[in-house]
XYZ file of C-alpha atoms in Angstrom:
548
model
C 47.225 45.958 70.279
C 48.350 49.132 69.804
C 46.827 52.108 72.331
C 46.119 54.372 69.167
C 44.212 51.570 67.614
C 41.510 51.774 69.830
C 39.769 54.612 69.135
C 39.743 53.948 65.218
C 38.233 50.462 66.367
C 35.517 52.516 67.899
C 35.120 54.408 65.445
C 34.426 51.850 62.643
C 31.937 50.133 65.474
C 29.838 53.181 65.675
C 30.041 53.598 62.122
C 29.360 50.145 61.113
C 26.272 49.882 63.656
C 24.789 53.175 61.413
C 25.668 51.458 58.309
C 23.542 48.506 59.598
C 20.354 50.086 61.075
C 20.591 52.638 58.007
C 20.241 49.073 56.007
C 17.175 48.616 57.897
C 15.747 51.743 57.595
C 16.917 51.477 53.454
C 15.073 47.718 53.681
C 12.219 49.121 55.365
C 11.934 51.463 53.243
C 12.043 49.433 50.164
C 8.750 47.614 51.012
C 6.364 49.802 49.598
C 7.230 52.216 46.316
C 4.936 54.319 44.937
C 5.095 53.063 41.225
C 3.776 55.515 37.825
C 0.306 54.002 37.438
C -0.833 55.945 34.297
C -0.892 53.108 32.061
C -3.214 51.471 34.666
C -5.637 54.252 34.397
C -5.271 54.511 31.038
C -6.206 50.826 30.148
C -9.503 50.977 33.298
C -11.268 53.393 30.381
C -11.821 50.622 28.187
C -13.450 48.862 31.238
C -17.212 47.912 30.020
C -18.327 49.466 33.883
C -18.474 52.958 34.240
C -17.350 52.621 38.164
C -14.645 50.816 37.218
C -13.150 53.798 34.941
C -10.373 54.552 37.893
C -8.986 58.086 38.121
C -6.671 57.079 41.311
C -5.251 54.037 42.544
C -2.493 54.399 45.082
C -3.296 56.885 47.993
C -1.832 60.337 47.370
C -2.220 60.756 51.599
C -1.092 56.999 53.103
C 2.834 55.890 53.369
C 2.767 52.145 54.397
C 6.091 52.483 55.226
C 5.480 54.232 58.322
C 2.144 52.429 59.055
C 4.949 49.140 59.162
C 7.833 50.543 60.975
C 6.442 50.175 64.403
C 6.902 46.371 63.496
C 10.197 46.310 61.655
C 12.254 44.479 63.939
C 9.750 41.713 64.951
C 9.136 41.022 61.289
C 13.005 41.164 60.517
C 12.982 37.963 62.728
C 9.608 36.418 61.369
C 11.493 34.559 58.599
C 9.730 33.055 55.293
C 9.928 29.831 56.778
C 8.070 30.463 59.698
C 5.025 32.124 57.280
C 4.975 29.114 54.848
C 4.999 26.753 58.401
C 2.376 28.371 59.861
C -0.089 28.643 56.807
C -1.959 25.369 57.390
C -2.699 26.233 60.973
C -4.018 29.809 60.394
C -5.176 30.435 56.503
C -8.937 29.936 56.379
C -9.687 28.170 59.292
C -11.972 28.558 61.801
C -11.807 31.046 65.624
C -12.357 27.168 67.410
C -9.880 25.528 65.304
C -6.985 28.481 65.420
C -7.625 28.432 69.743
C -7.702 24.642 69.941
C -3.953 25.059 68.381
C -2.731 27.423 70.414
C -4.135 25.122 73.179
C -1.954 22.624 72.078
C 1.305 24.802 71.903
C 1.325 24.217 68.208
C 0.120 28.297 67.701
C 0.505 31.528 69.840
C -1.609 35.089 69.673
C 1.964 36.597 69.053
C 2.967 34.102 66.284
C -0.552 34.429 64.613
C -0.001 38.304 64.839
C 2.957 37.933 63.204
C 1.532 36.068 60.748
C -1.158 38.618 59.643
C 1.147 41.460 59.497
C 4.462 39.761 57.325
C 1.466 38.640 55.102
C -0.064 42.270 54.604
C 2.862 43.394 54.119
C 3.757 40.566 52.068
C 0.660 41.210 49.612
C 0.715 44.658 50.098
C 3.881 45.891 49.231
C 3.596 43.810 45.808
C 2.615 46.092 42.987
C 1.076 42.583 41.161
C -0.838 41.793 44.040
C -1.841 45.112 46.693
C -4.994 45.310 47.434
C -5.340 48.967 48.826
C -7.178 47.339 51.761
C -5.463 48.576 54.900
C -5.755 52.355 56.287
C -3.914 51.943 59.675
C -1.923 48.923 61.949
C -2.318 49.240 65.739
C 1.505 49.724 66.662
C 1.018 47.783 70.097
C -0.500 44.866 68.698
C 2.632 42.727 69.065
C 2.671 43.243 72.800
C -1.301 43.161 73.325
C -1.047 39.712 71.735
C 2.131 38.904 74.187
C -0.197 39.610 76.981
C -2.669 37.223 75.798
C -0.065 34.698 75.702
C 0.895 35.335 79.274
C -3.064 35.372 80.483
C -4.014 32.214 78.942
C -1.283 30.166 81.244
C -4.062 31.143 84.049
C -7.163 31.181 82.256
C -9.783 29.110 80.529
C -10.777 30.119 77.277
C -13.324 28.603 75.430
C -12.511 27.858 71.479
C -15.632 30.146 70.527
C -14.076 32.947 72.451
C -12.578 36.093 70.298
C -9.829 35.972 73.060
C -6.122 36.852 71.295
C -7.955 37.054 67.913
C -6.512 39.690 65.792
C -9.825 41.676 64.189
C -10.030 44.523 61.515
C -12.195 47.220 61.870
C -13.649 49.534 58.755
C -12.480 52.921 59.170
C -15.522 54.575 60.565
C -15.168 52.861 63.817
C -13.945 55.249 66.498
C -10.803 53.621 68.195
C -8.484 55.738 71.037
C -4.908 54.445 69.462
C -5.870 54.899 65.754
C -7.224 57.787 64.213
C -10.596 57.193 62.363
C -11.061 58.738 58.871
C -13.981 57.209 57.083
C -11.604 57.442 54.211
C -11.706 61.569 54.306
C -8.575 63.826 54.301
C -10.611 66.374 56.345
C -10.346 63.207 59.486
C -7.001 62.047 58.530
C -5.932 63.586 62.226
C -9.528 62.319 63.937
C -8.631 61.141 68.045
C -11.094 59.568 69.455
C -12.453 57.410 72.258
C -13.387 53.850 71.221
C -16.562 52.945 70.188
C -18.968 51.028 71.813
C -18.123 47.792 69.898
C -14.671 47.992 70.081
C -15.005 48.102 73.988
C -16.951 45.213 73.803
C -14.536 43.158 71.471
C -11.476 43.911 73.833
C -13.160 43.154 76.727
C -13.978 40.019 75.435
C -10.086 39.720 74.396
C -10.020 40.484 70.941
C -6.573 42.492 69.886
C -7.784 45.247 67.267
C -5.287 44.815 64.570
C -6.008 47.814 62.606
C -8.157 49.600 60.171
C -9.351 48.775 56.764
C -10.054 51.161 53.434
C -13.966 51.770 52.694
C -15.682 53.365 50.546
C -15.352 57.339 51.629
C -18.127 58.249 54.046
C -19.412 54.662 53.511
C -20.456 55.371 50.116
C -22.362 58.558 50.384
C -20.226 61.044 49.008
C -20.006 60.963 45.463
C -22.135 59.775 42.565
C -21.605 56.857 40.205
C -18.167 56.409 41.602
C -15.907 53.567 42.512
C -16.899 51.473 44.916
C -13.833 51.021 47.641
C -12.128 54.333 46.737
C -11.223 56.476 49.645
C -8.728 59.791 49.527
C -6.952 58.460 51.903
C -6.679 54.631 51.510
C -6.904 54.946 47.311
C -8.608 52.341 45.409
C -9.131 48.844 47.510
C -9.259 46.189 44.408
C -10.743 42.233 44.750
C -8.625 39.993 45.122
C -10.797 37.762 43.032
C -10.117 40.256 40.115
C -8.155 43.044 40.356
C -9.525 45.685 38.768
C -11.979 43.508 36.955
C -14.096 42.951 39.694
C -15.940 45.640 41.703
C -15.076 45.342 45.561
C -18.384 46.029 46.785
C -19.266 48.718 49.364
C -18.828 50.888 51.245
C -17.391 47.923 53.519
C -14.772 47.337 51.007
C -12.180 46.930 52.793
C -13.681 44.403 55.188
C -14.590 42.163 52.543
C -11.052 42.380 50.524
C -9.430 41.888 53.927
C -11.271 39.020 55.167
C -11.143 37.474 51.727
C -7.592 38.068 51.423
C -6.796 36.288 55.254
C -5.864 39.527 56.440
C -7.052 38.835 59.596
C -8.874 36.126 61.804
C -12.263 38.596 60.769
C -12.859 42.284 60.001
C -16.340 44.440 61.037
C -17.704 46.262 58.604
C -20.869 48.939 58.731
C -24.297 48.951 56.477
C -26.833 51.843 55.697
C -28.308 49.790 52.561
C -26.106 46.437 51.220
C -22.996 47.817 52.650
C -22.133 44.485 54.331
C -24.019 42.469 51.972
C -21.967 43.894 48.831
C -18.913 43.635 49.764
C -19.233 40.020 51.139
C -20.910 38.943 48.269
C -18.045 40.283 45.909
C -15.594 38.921 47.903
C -16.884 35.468 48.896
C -17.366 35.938 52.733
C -19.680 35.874 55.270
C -21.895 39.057 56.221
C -24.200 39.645 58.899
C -26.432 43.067 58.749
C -28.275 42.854 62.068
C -31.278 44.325 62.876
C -30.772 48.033 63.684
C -29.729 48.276 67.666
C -28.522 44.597 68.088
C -25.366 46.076 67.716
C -24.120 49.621 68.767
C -23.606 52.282 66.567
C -22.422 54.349 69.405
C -18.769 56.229 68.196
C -19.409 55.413 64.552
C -19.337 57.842 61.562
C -22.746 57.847 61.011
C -24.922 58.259 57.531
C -27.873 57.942 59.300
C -29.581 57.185 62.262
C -32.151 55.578 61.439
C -30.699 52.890 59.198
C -26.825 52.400 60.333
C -25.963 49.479 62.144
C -22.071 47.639 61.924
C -22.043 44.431 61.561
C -19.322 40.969 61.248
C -17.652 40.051 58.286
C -15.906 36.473 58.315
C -14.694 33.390 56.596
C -17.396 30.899 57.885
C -20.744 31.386 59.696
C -19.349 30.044 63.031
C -16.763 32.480 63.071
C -19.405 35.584 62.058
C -21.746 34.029 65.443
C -18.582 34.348 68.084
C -17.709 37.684 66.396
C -21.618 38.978 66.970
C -21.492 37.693 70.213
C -18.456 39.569 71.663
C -20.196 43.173 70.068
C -23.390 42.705 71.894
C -24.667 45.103 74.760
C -27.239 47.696 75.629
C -25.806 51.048 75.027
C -27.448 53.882 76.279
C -26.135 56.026 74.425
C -27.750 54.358 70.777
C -31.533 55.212 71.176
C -32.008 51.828 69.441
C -30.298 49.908 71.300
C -31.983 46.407 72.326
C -30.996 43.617 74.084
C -32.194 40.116 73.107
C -33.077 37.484 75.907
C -32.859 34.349 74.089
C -29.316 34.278 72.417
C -28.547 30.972 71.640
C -24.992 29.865 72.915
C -24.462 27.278 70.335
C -25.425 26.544 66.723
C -24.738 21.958 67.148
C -28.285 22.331 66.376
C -28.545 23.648 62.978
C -31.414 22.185 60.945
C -33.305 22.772 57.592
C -36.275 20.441 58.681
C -40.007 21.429 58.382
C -38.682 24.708 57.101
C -40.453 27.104 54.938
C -38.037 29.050 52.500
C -39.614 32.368 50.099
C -37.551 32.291 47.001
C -38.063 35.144 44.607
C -39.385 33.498 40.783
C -37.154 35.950 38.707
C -34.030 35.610 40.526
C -34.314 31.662 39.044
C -33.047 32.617 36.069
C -30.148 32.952 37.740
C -28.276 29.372 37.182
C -26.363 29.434 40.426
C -29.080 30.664 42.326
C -31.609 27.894 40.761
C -29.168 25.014 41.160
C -28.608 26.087 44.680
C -32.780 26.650 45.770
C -33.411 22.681 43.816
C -30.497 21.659 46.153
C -32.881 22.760 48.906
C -35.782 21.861 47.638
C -35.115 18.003 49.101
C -34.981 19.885 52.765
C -37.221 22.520 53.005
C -40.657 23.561 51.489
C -39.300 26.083 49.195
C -42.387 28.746 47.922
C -41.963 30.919 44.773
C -43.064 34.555 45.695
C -42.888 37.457 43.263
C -43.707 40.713 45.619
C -45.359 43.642 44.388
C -42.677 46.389 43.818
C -43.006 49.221 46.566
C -42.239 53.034 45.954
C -38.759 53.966 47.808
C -39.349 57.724 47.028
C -37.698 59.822 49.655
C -34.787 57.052 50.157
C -32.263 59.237 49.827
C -33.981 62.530 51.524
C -33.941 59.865 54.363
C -30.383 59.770 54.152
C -29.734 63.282 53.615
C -31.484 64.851 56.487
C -30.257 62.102 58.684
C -26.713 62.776 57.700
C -27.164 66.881 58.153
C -27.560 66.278 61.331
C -26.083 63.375 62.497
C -22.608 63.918 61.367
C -22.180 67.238 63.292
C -22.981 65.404 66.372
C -20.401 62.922 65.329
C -18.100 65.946 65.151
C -19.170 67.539 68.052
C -15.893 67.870 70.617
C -13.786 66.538 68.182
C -10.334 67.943 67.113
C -11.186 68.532 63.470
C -11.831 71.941 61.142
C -15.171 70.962 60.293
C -18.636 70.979 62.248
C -20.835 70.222 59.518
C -21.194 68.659 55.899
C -21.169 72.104 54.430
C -17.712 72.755 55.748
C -16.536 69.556 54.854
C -17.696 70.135 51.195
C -15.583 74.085 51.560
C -12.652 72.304 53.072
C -12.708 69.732 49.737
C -12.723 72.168 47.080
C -9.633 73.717 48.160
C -7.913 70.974 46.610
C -10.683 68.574 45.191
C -7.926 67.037 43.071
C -6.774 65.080 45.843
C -9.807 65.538 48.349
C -12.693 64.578 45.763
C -11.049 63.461 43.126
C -15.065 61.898 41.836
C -16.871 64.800 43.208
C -19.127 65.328 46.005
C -22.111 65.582 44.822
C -23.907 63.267 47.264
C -22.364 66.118 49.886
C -23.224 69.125 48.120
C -27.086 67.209 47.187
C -27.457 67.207 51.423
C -25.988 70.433 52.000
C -29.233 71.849 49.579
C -32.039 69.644 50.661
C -34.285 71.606 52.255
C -36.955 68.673 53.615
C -38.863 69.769 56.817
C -38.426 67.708 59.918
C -42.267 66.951 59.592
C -41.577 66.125 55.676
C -38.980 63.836 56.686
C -40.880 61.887 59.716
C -43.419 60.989 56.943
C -41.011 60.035 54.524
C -39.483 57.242 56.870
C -42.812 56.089 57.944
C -43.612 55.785 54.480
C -40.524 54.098 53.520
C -40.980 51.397 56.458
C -43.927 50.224 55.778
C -42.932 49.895 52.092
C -40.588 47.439 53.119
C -42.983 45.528 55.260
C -44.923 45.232 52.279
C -42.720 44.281 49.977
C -42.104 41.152 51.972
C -45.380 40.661 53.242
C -44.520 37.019 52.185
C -43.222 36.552 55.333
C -46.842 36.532 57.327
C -48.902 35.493 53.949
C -46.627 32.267 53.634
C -45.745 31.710 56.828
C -42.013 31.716 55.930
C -38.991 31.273 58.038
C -36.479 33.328 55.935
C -36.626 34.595 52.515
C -33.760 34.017 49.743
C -31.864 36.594 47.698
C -29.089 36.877 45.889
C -25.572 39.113 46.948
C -27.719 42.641 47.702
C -30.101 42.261 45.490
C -33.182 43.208 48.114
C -30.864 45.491 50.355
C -32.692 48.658 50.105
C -36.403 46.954 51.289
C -34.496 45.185 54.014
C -32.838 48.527 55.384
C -36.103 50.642 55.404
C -38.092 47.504 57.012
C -35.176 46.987 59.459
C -34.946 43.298 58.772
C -31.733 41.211 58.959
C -29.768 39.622 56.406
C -27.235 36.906 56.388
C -24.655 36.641 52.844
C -22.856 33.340 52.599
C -20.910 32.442 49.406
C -23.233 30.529 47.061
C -20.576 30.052 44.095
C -18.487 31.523 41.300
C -19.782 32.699 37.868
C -17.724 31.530 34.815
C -15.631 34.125 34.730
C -14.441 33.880 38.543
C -16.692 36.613 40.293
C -18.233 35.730 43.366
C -21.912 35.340 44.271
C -23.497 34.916 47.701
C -27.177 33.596 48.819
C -28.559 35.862 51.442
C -31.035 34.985 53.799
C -33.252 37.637 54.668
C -34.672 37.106 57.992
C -37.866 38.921 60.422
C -36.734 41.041 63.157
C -34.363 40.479 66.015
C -33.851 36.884 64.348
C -29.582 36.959 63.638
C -28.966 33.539 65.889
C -31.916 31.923 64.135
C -30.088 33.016 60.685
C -27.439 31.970 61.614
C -28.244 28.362 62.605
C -29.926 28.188 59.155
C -26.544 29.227 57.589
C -24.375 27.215 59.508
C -26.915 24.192 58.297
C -26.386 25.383 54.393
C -22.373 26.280 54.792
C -22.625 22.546 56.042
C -24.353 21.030 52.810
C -22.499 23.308 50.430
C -19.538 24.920 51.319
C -18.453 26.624 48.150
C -15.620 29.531 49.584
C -12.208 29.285 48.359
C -9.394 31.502 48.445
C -8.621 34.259 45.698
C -5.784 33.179 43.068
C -2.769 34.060 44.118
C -3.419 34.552 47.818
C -3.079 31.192 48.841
């Protein structure tokens, strides 16, 4: 070869290397397009719900592009083949059944990484099929889950364990890698430390996969608006029915997620039906605890009083080892509580000599009716038809809580606002983009003028409403009471009881619909055992069209 040659050689190597990682870039790239989605909007106005009128779909703030390219080349080797051959070991199935493969070498925590992030991006970047549900991706997820790989070659792990499991977390949830924006431009650049919870879940082993869309400060923002519609995620749509179906909220995105197989299991965060909701809509499991089970600690709040996060999964054994891993006295939640009876397993599960409150009017409800004479054979079911209590000062309750809760939130943290008044200032600049609904939930706190003494009667008031209103409970002697999706969310929240949603069946036009157990205080495991005894007689989930 001639000497001269060389260089050119060279040359044409370096040239054709830039041609080739340009190609990935251009590939990369090519995964998510913003599309024109004015015809969209145009045909949502005939929709017969007013919430469903969209103004915005796609996020005007989020490039999914760059949320993926931390995990470009890993997924440039995660072929088609390998998705399709690894579907029957990972897509709804159970935390015990997904650890008892990788126990048997069949599965890995990298592989089943892998798997949840080609298939968001596989559903995602499809303008037929996106579901607006993911914010954010933890870029170091593919080596956390390596490392869980390595430690489980010298260490046990028990199939009910969250070890390795990849977990989405609502946006509201404070993590120290991600930046948490309860869906608001005015956080978009929000560092934190992680919250209580997540510390919990990761030392337990659990690899945070990312953050999921919500409803924009969890729902208390605007009036009469979309449920699921952040500024910065856009609109998160059901997977059941896109844009027929509402999502549920303001843990939207949990529920579409989970539904979707997203992830082994998402958390999500309730005020009033905020778990419930979205579950219901999207055919999952939801546990609201009882307020200080579960930290709040590092959590956008809406109020202090009410708030509590809570798990969001496939199957009731799967929403028990995910409530398990988040428990802990914090002593930095005034709330918090530790119980001292947790039950380690659920084998145990039983409807017998039980005494189930079942509301008379919800029977006109077929699916509810057909479900309550199915348990009619097991338990002594007792029609109850509780006197309706005043809720007056509900949302003062939230107000005042939120005027001054959120500015401790912000307190310390490297943002432009201290308070909801300068959030509501900061929004008009551009409310286009920023509130593209309004704000008037925002601008309704920034004007209440309720006195502290006002307000401590108001939630007195409000509680003992709620233990009223199921006064069933002690008059009956009932062990839980049924309800339907979250139907009796706002009693439960102001009488701080617990309630479990587990898909009950599918109306005839597709739309989900959950039975929710409504339990007494501090009694999640006991729910839980009840619902892992009904999931057991009638098992109704199945996965959205099109997502299988």
């Amino acid at each position: 070869m001639k000497t001269y040659l060389l260089p050119l050689i060279f040359l044409f190597t370096i040239i054709g290397c830039k041609t080739e990682k340009n190609t990935e870039e251009k590939i990369e790239v090519k995964h998510f397009k913003k599309y024109e989605e004015a015809s969209e909007i145009e045909a949502q106005k005939k929709h017969e719900n007013p919430r469903m009128k969209f103004k915005s779909i796609q996020s005007k703030f989020l490039d999914m592009n760059t949320v993926f390219k931390p995990f470009h080349k890993e997924l440039s080797k995660f072929s088609k083949e390998k998705y399709e051959a690894l579907k029957p070991l990972i897509l709804e199935q159970t935390i015990p059944s997904i650890q008892q493969k990788i126990k048997e070498g069949k599965l890995s925590y990298e592989k089943l990484t892998l798997f949840y992030l080609y298939r968001i991006r596989k559903f995602e970047s499809d303008s037929t099929k996106y579901l607006n549900a993911i914010i954010s991706l933890n870029p170091e997820v593919i080596n956390e889950a390596k490392k869980k790989d390595a430690e489980l070659k010298n260490k046990k792990t028990p199939n009910e364990s969250v070890f390795g499991m990849p977990i989405l977390l609502k946006d509201n949830i404070n993590t120290n890698n991600l930046p948490t924006t309860a869906g608001a431009v005015v956080l978009k650049d929000n560092r934190t430390e992680n919250a209580f919870i997540v510390d919990k879940l990761k030392e337990n082993g659990a690899l945070i996969l990312g953050k999921v869309n919500l409803s924009e400060w969890a729902y208390y923002f605007c009036a009469g608006c979309p449920l699921g519609y952040s500024a910065v995620g856009g609109q998160t749509l059901n997977p059941y029915g896109r844009k027929i179906f509402e999502t549920g909220g303001s843990s939207a995105g949990s529920g579409v997620a989970t539904a979707a197989n997203y992830a082994v299991a998402t958390i999500g965060t309730e005020t009033a039906g905020s778990i419930t909701s979205p579950s219901s809509q999207n055919s999952v499991v939801g546990l609201k605890p009882t307020i200080g089970l579960l930290s709040r600690s590092g959590i956008v709040p809406i109020s202090s009083t009410l708030d509590t996060p809570g798990p969001m999964t496939k199957n009731v054994i799967d929403n028990f080892i995910l409530l398990k891993a988040m428990l802990g006295l914090d002593k930095k939640d005034t709330k918090s509580f530790e119980l001292s009876n947790v039950e380690s397993e659920l084998t145990k599960a039983s409807f017998t000599g039980k005494r189930f409150g079942v509301f008379k009017e919800l029977l006109n409800d077929s699916i509810y009716k057909k479900t309550i004479h199915l348990l009619q054979d097991l338990v002594e079911v007792v029609e109850i038809s509780p006197k309706q209590e005043s809720l007056e000062g509900f949302l003062t309750l939230l107000n005042i809580d939120m005027k001054h809760d959120l500015p401790d939130y912000l307190e310390g943290k490297n943002v432009s606002v201290k308070s909801v008044k300068d959030i509501v200032a900061f929004n008009k600049k551009d409310s286009l983009k920023r509130a593209a609904y309004g704000q008037q939930l925002f601008e309704g706190i920034v004007n209440d003028s309720t006195t502290m003494n006002a307000f401590k009667t108001i939630k007195q008031n409000l509680n003992q409403s709620g233990i009223n209103y199921f006064s069933a409970f002690k008059e009956e002697n009932l062990e839980v009471i049924l309800s339907i999706n979250n139907y009796h969310s706002a009693y439960s929240a102001v009488a701080e009881y617990p309630n479990l949603t587990i898909p009950m069946g599918y109306k005839k036009n597709g739309e989900p619909i959950s039975l929710t157990f409504i339990g007494k205080p501090k009694s999640e495991f006991y729910l839980l055992s009840l619902g892992l005894a009904y999931e057991k007689l009638r098992k109704v989930r199945k996965l959205p069209k099109g997502y299988e």
